[in-house]
Short mmCIF file of N, CA and C in Angstrom, two decimals:
data_model
loop_
_atom_site.label_atom_id
_atom_site.label_comp_id
_atom_site.label_asym_id
_atom_site.label_seq_id
_atom_site.Cartn_x
_atom_site.Cartn_y
_atom_site.Cartn_z
N MET G 1 12.20 -21.00 -13.98
CA MET G 1 11.00 -21.01 -13.16
C MET G 1 9.87 -21.62 -13.98
N LYS G 2 9.17 -22.55 -13.37
CA LYS G 2 8.01 -23.12 -14.04
C LYS G 2 6.75 -22.52 -13.43
N ASN G 3 5.63 -22.66 -14.15
CA ASN G 3 4.39 -22.09 -13.65
C ASN G 3 3.20 -22.89 -14.14
N THR G 4 2.08 -22.66 -13.50
CA THR G 4 0.84 -23.35 -13.86
C THR G 4 -0.22 -22.37 -14.37
N VAL G 5 0.22 -21.26 -14.93
CA VAL G 5 -0.73 -20.24 -15.39
C VAL G 5 -1.69 -20.81 -16.42
N LYS G 6 -1.18 -21.55 -17.39
CA LYS G 6 -2.05 -22.11 -18.44
C LYS G 6 -3.09 -23.05 -17.85
N VAL G 7 -2.68 -23.87 -16.89
CA VAL G 7 -3.61 -24.79 -16.23
C VAL G 7 -4.68 -24.01 -15.47
N GLU G 8 -4.25 -22.99 -14.74
CA GLU G 8 -5.21 -22.19 -13.97
C GLU G 8 -6.20 -21.48 -14.90
N ARG G 9 -5.72 -21.01 -16.03
CA ARG G 9 -6.63 -20.39 -17.01
C ARG G 9 -7.65 -21.39 -17.53
N ALA G 10 -7.17 -22.60 -17.81
CA ALA G 10 -8.07 -23.64 -18.33
C ALA G 10 -9.16 -23.98 -17.31
N ILE G 11 -8.78 -24.03 -16.05
CA ILE G 11 -9.76 -24.34 -15.00
C ILE G 11 -10.88 -23.30 -14.98
N LEU G 12 -10.50 -22.03 -15.15
CA LEU G 12 -11.50 -20.95 -15.15
C LEU G 12 -12.09 -20.67 -16.52
N ASP G 13 -11.57 -21.37 -17.55
CA ASP G 13 -12.01 -21.19 -18.93
C ASP G 13 -11.93 -19.72 -19.36
N ILE G 14 -10.74 -19.12 -19.15
CA ILE G 14 -10.51 -17.75 -19.58
C ILE G 14 -9.38 -17.73 -20.61
N THR G 15 -9.38 -16.70 -21.44
CA THR G 15 -8.35 -16.56 -22.47
C THR G 15 -7.11 -15.86 -21.92
N GLN G 16 -6.05 -15.92 -22.68
CA GLN G 16 -4.85 -15.16 -22.32
C GLN G 16 -5.19 -13.68 -22.25
N GLN G 17 -6.02 -13.21 -23.17
CA GLN G 17 -6.40 -11.80 -23.18
C GLN G 17 -7.20 -11.43 -21.93
N ASP G 18 -8.09 -12.30 -21.49
CA ASP G 18 -8.87 -12.04 -20.26
C ASP G 18 -7.92 -11.84 -19.07
N LEU G 19 -6.97 -12.74 -18.94
CA LEU G 19 -6.02 -12.65 -17.82
C LEU G 19 -5.15 -11.42 -17.96
N ALA G 20 -4.67 -11.17 -19.17
CA ALA G 20 -3.82 -10.01 -19.41
C ALA G 20 -4.52 -8.71 -19.02
N THR G 21 -5.76 -8.58 -19.42
CA THR G 21 -6.54 -7.38 -19.09
C THR G 21 -6.72 -7.25 -17.59
N ALA G 22 -6.99 -8.36 -16.93
CA ALA G 22 -7.23 -8.34 -15.48
C ALA G 22 -6.00 -7.93 -14.70
N VAL G 23 -4.80 -8.30 -15.17
CA VAL G 23 -3.59 -7.99 -14.41
C VAL G 23 -2.80 -6.83 -15.00
N GLY G 24 -3.27 -6.28 -16.12
CA GLY G 24 -2.65 -5.07 -16.67
C GLY G 24 -1.38 -5.29 -17.48
N VAL G 25 -1.34 -6.41 -18.23
CA VAL G 25 -0.21 -6.67 -19.11
C VAL G 25 -0.76 -7.03 -20.49
N SER G 26 0.13 -7.24 -21.45
CA SER G 26 -0.32 -7.63 -22.79
C SER G 26 -0.59 -9.13 -22.86
N ARG G 27 -1.37 -9.51 -23.86
CA ARG G 27 -1.62 -10.94 -24.07
C ARG G 27 -0.31 -11.66 -24.37
N GLN G 28 0.59 -10.98 -25.10
CA GLN G 28 1.88 -11.57 -25.42
C GLN G 28 2.68 -11.87 -24.16
N THR G 29 2.58 -11.01 -23.16
CA THR G 29 3.29 -11.24 -21.89
C THR G 29 2.78 -12.52 -21.23
N ILE G 30 1.47 -12.71 -21.22
CA ILE G 30 0.91 -13.94 -20.64
C ILE G 30 1.40 -15.15 -21.44
N ASN G 31 1.42 -15.04 -22.76
CA ASN G 31 1.92 -16.12 -23.59
C ASN G 31 3.37 -16.46 -23.25
N PHE G 32 4.22 -15.45 -23.13
CA PHE G 32 5.63 -15.67 -22.81
C PHE G 32 5.80 -16.27 -21.41
N ILE G 33 5.00 -15.82 -20.46
CA ILE G 33 5.06 -16.39 -19.10
C ILE G 33 4.69 -17.87 -19.15
N GLU G 34 3.58 -18.19 -19.82
CA GLU G 34 3.13 -19.58 -19.90
C GLU G 34 4.16 -20.49 -20.57
N SER G 35 4.83 -19.97 -21.57
CA SER G 35 5.79 -20.79 -22.32
C SER G 35 7.18 -20.82 -21.67
N GLY G 36 7.33 -20.09 -20.56
CA GLY G 36 8.61 -20.09 -19.85
C GLY G 36 9.67 -19.21 -20.48
N LYS G 37 9.28 -18.36 -21.42
CA LYS G 37 10.23 -17.47 -22.08
C LYS G 37 10.44 -16.17 -21.31
N TYR G 38 9.60 -15.94 -20.31
CA TYR G 38 9.66 -14.69 -19.56
C TYR G 38 9.31 -14.97 -18.10
N VAL G 39 10.12 -14.46 -17.20
CA VAL G 39 9.84 -14.55 -15.77
C VAL G 39 9.19 -13.24 -15.36
N PRO G 40 7.98 -13.29 -14.84
CA PRO G 40 7.28 -12.04 -14.52
C PRO G 40 7.92 -11.32 -13.34
N SER G 41 7.67 -10.02 -13.30
CA SER G 41 8.10 -9.24 -12.14
C SER G 41 7.32 -9.73 -10.92
N THR G 42 7.80 -9.37 -9.77
CA THR G 42 7.12 -9.75 -8.53
C THR G 42 5.69 -9.21 -8.53
N VAL G 43 5.52 -8.00 -8.97
CA VAL G 43 4.19 -7.38 -8.98
C VAL G 43 3.24 -8.16 -9.88
N VAL G 44 3.70 -8.51 -11.09
CA VAL G 44 2.84 -9.25 -12.02
C VAL G 44 2.54 -10.64 -11.47
N ALA G 45 3.53 -11.31 -10.91
CA ALA G 45 3.31 -12.64 -10.32
C ALA G 45 2.28 -12.57 -9.20
N LEU G 46 2.38 -11.54 -8.36
CA LEU G 46 1.41 -11.38 -7.28
C LEU G 46 0.01 -11.09 -7.80
N LYS G 47 -0.08 -10.27 -8.84
CA LYS G 47 -1.39 -9.98 -9.43
C LYS G 47 -2.02 -11.23 -10.04
N ILE G 48 -1.21 -12.04 -10.71
CA ILE G 48 -1.72 -13.28 -11.30
C ILE G 48 -2.22 -14.22 -10.20
N ALA G 49 -1.43 -14.37 -9.16
CA ALA G 49 -1.84 -15.24 -8.05
C ALA G 49 -3.10 -14.71 -7.38
N ARG G 50 -3.19 -13.43 -7.21
CA ARG G 50 -4.40 -12.84 -6.61
C ARG G 50 -5.61 -13.09 -7.50
N TYR G 51 -5.44 -12.95 -8.80
CA TYR G 51 -6.54 -13.20 -9.73
C TYR G 51 -7.06 -14.62 -9.56
N PHE G 52 -6.16 -15.58 -9.45
CA PHE G 52 -6.55 -16.97 -9.30
C PHE G 52 -6.89 -17.34 -7.85
N GLN G 53 -6.72 -16.39 -6.94
CA GLN G 53 -7.00 -16.59 -5.52
C GLN G 53 -6.23 -17.79 -4.96
N LYS G 54 -4.93 -17.80 -5.29
CA LYS G 54 -4.04 -18.87 -4.83
C LYS G 54 -2.74 -18.24 -4.36
N PRO G 55 -2.00 -18.95 -3.50
CA PRO G 55 -0.68 -18.45 -3.10
C PRO G 55 0.26 -18.37 -4.31
N THR G 56 1.09 -17.37 -4.33
CA THR G 56 2.01 -17.18 -5.45
C THR G 56 2.85 -18.41 -5.72
N ASP G 57 3.33 -19.06 -4.65
CA ASP G 57 4.19 -20.22 -4.86
C ASP G 57 3.44 -21.47 -5.29
N SER G 58 2.12 -21.40 -5.37
CA SER G 58 1.39 -22.52 -5.96
C SER G 58 1.24 -22.33 -7.47
N ILE G 59 1.47 -21.11 -7.94
CA ILE G 59 1.41 -20.81 -9.37
C ILE G 59 2.82 -20.81 -9.98
N PHE G 60 3.78 -20.26 -9.26
CA PHE G 60 5.16 -20.13 -9.75
C PHE G 60 6.09 -20.93 -8.83
N GLN G 61 6.88 -21.83 -9.43
CA GLN G 61 7.81 -22.66 -8.65
C GLN G 61 9.23 -22.52 -9.21
N LEU G 62 10.17 -22.37 -8.30
CA LEU G 62 11.57 -22.34 -8.69
C LEU G 62 12.02 -23.74 -9.09
N GLU G 63 12.91 -23.79 -10.07
CA GLU G 63 13.50 -25.05 -10.48
C GLU G 63 14.96 -25.06 -10.05
N ASP G 64 15.58 -26.23 -10.04
CA ASP G 64 17.00 -26.30 -9.73
C ASP G 64 17.75 -25.38 -10.68
N GLY G 65 18.64 -24.60 -10.14
CA GLY G 65 19.42 -23.67 -10.95
C GLY G 65 18.83 -22.27 -11.04
N ASP G 66 17.62 -22.09 -10.55
CA ASP G 66 17.01 -20.72 -10.56
C ASP G 66 17.61 -19.89 -9.46
#
C-alpha cells in the first residue's frame, strides 16, 4: 500500500510528532507508515484522513498485489 501522508504533512507544514499526537499514535508509527514499512489499522487510516480532511482513498492507495 502506498500513501501520501508525507506530502500531506508538508502541505500543512506539520511534523510527524504533530500528526502522531493528533491521531493518537507514536511518531515512529507515522514514520513507518510514511516509509511503507507499516500498514495502519483502519481506525488509524481513518483518523489520518479525517485530520487532513480528505477521503481515505486519496491518502492510502492499494498497489497491485495488495
